[in-house]
mmCIF file of C-alpha atoms in Angstrom:
data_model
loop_
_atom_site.group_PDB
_atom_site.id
_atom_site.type_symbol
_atom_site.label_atom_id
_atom_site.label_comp_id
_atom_site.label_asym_id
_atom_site.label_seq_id
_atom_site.Cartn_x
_atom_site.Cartn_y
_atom_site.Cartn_z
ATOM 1 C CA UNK E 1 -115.507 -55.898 -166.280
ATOM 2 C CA UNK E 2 -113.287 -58.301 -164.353
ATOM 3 C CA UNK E 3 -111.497 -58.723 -167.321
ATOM 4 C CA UNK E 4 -110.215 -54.933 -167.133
ATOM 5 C CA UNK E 5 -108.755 -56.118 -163.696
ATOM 6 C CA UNK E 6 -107.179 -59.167 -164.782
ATOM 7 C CA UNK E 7 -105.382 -57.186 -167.654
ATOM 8 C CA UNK E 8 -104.053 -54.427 -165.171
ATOM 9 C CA UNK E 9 -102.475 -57.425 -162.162
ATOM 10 C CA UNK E 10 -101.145 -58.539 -165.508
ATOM 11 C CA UNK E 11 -98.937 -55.236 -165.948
ATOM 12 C CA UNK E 12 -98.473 -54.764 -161.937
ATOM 13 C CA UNK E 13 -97.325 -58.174 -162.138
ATOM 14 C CA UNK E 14 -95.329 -58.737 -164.880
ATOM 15 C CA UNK E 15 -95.132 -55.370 -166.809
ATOM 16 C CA UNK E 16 -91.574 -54.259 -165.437
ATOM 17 C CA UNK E 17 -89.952 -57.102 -167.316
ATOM 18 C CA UNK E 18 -87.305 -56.495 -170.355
ATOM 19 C CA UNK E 19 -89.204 -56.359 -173.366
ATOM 20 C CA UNK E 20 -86.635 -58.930 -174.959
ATOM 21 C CA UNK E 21 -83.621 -57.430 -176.743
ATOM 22 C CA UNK E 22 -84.907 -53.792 -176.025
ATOM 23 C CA UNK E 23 -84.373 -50.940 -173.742
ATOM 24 C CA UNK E 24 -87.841 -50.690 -172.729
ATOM 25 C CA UNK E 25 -90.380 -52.722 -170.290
ATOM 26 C CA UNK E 26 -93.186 -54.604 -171.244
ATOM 27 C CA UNK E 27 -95.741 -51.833 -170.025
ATOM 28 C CA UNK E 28 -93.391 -49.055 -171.912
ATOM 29 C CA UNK E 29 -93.452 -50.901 -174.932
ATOM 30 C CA UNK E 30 -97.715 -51.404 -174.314
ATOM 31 C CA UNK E 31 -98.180 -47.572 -173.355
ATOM 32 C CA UNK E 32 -96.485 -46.465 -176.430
ATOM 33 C CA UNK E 33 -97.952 -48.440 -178.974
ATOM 34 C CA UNK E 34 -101.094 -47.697 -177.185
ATOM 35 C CA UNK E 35 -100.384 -43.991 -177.123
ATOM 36 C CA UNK E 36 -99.130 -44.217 -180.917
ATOM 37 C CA UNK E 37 -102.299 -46.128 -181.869
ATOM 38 C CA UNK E 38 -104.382 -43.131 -180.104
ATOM 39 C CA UNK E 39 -102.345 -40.319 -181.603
ATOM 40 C CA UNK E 40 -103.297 -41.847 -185.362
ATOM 41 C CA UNK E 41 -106.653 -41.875 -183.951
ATOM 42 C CA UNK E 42 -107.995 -45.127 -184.886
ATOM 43 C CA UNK E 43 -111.159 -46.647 -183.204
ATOM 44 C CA UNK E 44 -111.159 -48.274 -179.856
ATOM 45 C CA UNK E 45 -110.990 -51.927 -180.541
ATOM 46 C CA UNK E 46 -107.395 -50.953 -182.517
ATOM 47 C CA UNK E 47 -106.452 -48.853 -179.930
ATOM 48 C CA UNK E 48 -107.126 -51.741 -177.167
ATOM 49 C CA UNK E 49 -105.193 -54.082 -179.675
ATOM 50 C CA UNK E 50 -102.271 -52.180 -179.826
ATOM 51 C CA UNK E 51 -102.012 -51.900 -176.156
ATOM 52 C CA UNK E 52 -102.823 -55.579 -175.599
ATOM 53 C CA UNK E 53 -100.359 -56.806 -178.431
ATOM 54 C CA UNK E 54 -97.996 -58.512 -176.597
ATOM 55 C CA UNK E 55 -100.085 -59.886 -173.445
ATOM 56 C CA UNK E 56 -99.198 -63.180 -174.590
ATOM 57 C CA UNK E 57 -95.296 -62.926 -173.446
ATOM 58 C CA UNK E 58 -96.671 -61.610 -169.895
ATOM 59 C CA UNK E 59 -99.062 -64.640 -169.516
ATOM 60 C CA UNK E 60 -96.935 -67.643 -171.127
ATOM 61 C CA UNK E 61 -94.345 -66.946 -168.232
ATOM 62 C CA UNK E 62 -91.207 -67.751 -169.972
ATOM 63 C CA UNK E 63 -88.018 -66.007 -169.688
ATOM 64 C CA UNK E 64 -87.761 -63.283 -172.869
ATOM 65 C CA UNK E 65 -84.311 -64.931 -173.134
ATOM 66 C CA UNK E 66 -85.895 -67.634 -174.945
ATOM 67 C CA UNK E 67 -85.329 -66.473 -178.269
ATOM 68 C CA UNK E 68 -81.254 -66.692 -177.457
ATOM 69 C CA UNK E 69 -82.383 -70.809 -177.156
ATOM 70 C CA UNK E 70 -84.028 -70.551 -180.378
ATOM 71 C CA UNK E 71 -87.149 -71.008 -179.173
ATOM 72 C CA UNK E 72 -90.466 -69.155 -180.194
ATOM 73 C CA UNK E 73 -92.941 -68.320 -177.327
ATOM 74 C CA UNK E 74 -96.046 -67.772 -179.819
ATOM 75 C CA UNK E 75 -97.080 -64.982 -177.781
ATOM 76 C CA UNK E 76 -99.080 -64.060 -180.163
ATOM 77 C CA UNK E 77 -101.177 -67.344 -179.931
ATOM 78 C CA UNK E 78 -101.036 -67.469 -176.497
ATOM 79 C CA UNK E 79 -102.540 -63.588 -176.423
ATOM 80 C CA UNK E 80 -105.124 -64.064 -178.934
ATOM 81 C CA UNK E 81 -106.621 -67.175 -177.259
ATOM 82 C CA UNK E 82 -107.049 -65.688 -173.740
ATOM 83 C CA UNK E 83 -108.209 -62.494 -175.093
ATOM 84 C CA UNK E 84 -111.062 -64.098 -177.571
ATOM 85 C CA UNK E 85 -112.821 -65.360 -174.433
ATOM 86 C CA UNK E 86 -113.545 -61.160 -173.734
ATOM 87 C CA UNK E 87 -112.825 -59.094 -176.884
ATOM 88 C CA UNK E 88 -113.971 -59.337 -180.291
ATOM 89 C CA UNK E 89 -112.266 -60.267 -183.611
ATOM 90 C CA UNK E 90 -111.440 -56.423 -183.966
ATOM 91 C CA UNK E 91 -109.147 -56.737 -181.299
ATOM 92 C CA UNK E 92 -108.250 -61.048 -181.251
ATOM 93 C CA UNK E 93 -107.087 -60.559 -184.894
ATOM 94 C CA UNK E 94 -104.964 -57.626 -184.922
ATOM 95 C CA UNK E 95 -103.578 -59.287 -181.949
ATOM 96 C CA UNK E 96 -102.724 -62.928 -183.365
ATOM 97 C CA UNK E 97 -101.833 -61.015 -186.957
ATOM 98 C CA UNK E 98 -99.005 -58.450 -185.737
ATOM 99 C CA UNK E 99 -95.927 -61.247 -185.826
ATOM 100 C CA UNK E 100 -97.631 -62.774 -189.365
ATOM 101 C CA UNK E 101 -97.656 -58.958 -190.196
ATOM 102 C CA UNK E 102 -94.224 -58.293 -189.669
ATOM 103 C CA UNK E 103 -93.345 -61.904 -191.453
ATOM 104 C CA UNK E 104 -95.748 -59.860 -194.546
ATOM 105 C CA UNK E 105 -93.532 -56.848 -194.529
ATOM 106 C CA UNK E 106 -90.094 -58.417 -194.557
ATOM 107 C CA UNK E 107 -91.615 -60.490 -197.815
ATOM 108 C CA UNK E 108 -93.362 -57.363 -199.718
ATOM 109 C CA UNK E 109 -90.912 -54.550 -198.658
ATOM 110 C CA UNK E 110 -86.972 -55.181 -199.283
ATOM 111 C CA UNK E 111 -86.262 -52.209 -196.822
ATOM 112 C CA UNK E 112 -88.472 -53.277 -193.915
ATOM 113 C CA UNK E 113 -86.035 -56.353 -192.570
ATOM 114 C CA UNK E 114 -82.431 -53.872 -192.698
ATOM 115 C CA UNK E 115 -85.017 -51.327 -190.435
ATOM 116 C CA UNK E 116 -85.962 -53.824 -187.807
ATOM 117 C CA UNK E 117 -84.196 -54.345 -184.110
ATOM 118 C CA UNK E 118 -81.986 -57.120 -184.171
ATOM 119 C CA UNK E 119 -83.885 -58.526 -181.552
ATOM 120 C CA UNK E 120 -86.500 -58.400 -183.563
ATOM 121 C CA UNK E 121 -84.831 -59.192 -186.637
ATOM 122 C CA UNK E 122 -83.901 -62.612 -184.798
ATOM 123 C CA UNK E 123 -87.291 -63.061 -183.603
ATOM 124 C CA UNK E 124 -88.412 -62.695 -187.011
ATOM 125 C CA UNK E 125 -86.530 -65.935 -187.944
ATOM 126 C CA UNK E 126 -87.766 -68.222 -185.275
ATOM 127 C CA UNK E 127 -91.549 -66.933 -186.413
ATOM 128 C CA UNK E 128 -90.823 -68.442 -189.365
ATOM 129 C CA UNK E 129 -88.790 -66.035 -191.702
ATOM 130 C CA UNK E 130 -89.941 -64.998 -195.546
ATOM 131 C CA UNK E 131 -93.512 -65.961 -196.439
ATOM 132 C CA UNK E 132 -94.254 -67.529 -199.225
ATOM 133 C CA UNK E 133 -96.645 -66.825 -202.132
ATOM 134 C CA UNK E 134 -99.377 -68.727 -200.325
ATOM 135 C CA UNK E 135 -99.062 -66.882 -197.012
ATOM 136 C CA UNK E 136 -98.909 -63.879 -198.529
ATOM 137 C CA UNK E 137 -101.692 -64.482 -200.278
ATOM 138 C CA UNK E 138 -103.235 -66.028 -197.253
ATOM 139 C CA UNK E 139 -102.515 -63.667 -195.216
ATOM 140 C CA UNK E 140 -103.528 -60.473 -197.535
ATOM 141 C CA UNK E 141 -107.253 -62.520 -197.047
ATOM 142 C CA UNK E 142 -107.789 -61.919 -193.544
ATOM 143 C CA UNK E 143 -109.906 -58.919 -192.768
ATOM 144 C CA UNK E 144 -107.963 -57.709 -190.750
ATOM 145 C CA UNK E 145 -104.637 -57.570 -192.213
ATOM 146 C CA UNK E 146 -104.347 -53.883 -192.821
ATOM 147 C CA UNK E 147 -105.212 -53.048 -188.894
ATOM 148 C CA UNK E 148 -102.177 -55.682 -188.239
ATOM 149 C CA UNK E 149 -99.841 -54.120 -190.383
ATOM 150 C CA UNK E 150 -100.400 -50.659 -189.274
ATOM 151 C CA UNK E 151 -100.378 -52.446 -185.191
ATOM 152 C CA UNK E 152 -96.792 -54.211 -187.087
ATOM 153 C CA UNK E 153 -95.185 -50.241 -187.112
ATOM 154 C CA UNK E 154 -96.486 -48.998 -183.910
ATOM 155 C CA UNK E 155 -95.077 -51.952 -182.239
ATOM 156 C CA UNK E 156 -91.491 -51.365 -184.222
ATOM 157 C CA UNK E 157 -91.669 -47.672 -183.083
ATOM 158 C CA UNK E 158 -92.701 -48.340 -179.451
ATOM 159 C CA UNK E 159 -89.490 -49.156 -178.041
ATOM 160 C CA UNK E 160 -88.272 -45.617 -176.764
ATOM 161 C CA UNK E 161 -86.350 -45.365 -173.363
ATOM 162 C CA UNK E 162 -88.119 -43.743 -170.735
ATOM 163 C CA UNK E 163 -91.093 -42.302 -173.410
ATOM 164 C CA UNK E 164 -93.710 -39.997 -171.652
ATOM 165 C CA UNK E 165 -96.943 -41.356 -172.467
ATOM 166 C CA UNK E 166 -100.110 -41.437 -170.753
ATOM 167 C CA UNK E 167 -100.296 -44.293 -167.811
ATOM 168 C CA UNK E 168 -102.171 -47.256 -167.792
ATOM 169 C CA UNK E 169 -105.550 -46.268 -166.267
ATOM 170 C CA UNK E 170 -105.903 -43.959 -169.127
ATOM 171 C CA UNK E 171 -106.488 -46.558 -171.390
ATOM 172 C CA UNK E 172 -109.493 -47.895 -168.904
ATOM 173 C CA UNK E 173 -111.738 -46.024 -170.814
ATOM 174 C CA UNK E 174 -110.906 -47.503 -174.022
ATOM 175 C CA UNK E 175 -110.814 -51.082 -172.696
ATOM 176 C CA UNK E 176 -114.002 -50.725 -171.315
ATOM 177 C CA UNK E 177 -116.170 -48.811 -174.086
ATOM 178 C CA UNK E 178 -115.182 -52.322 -176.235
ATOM 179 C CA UNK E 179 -115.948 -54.467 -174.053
ATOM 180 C CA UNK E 180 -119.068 -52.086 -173.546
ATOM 181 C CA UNK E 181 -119.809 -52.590 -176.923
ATOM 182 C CA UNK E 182 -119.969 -56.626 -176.850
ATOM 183 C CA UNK E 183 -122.405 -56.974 -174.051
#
């Protein structure tokens, strides 16, 4: 389970950084979605998924000020491809899907855009704004587009200052009965 390792020097390492435009670390923002996936009590993979949602901006290495420079980091890419080599689709899909999801929301729900952060509102433009018909469509194919969706809220909600949730290690468990599961 090196793999388990790898994913906790990434927090230790690089979990303490903004989470860009909010008032929360990348590990805060992890542990809560984490700890909001568990509360709904979803399944392990999800669970794993939510907590691992954003590993891509803590391996691509680029400043979360990027955004300001109108660039997009494709964190999700970037999270989804070093995670397939370990984790299953049920947690590599979710994971890719949650910044298509929240593209999905802003096109099917009028209210969801007005309710977003502004920094994620502007992150939602460099990922490519409204969907059309086609992605929608597209994207309401997947298999797992109702596990990104619901990932799309707890991420939105996961941005609380200084949040009690449970630590790090007691997601071990979680991380490992899925990876468990594909040996």
């Amino acid at each position: 389970m090196e793999i388990v390792e790898q994913i906790f020097q990434l927090f230790a390492a690089n979990g303490e950084n903004a989470y860009f435009g909010e008032n929360v670390s990348q590990l805060e923002h992890a542990l809560q979605a984490a700890y909001l996936a568990e509360e709904a009590k979803v399944d392990s993979t999800l669970i794993v998924a939510a907590l691992l949602h954003d590993v891509g901006h803590l391996l691509h290495g680029m400043d979360e000020g990027i955004a300001n420079l109108g660039i997009d980091g494709k964190h999700e890419e970037v999270g989804e491809i070093w995670l397939s080599k370990h984790f299953p689709a049920s947690v590599t899909e979710p994971v890719y899907l949650h910044v298509s999801a929240k593209r999905y929301l802003c096109s099917t729900d009028k209210h969801y855009l007005s309710q977003l952060s502004p920094a994620s509102q502007q992150s939602f433009h460099l990922q490519g704004g409204l969907m059309t018909s086609q992605e929608v469509a597209d994207f309401e194919s997947n298999p797992y587009f109702r596990e990104a969706i619901q990932l799309r809220y707890w991420d939105d909600e996961a941005k609380i200052p200084q949040l009690q949730v449970p630590p790090l290690e007691h997601y071990r468990s979680h991380l490992v009965a899925v990876l468990g599961n594909e040996a």
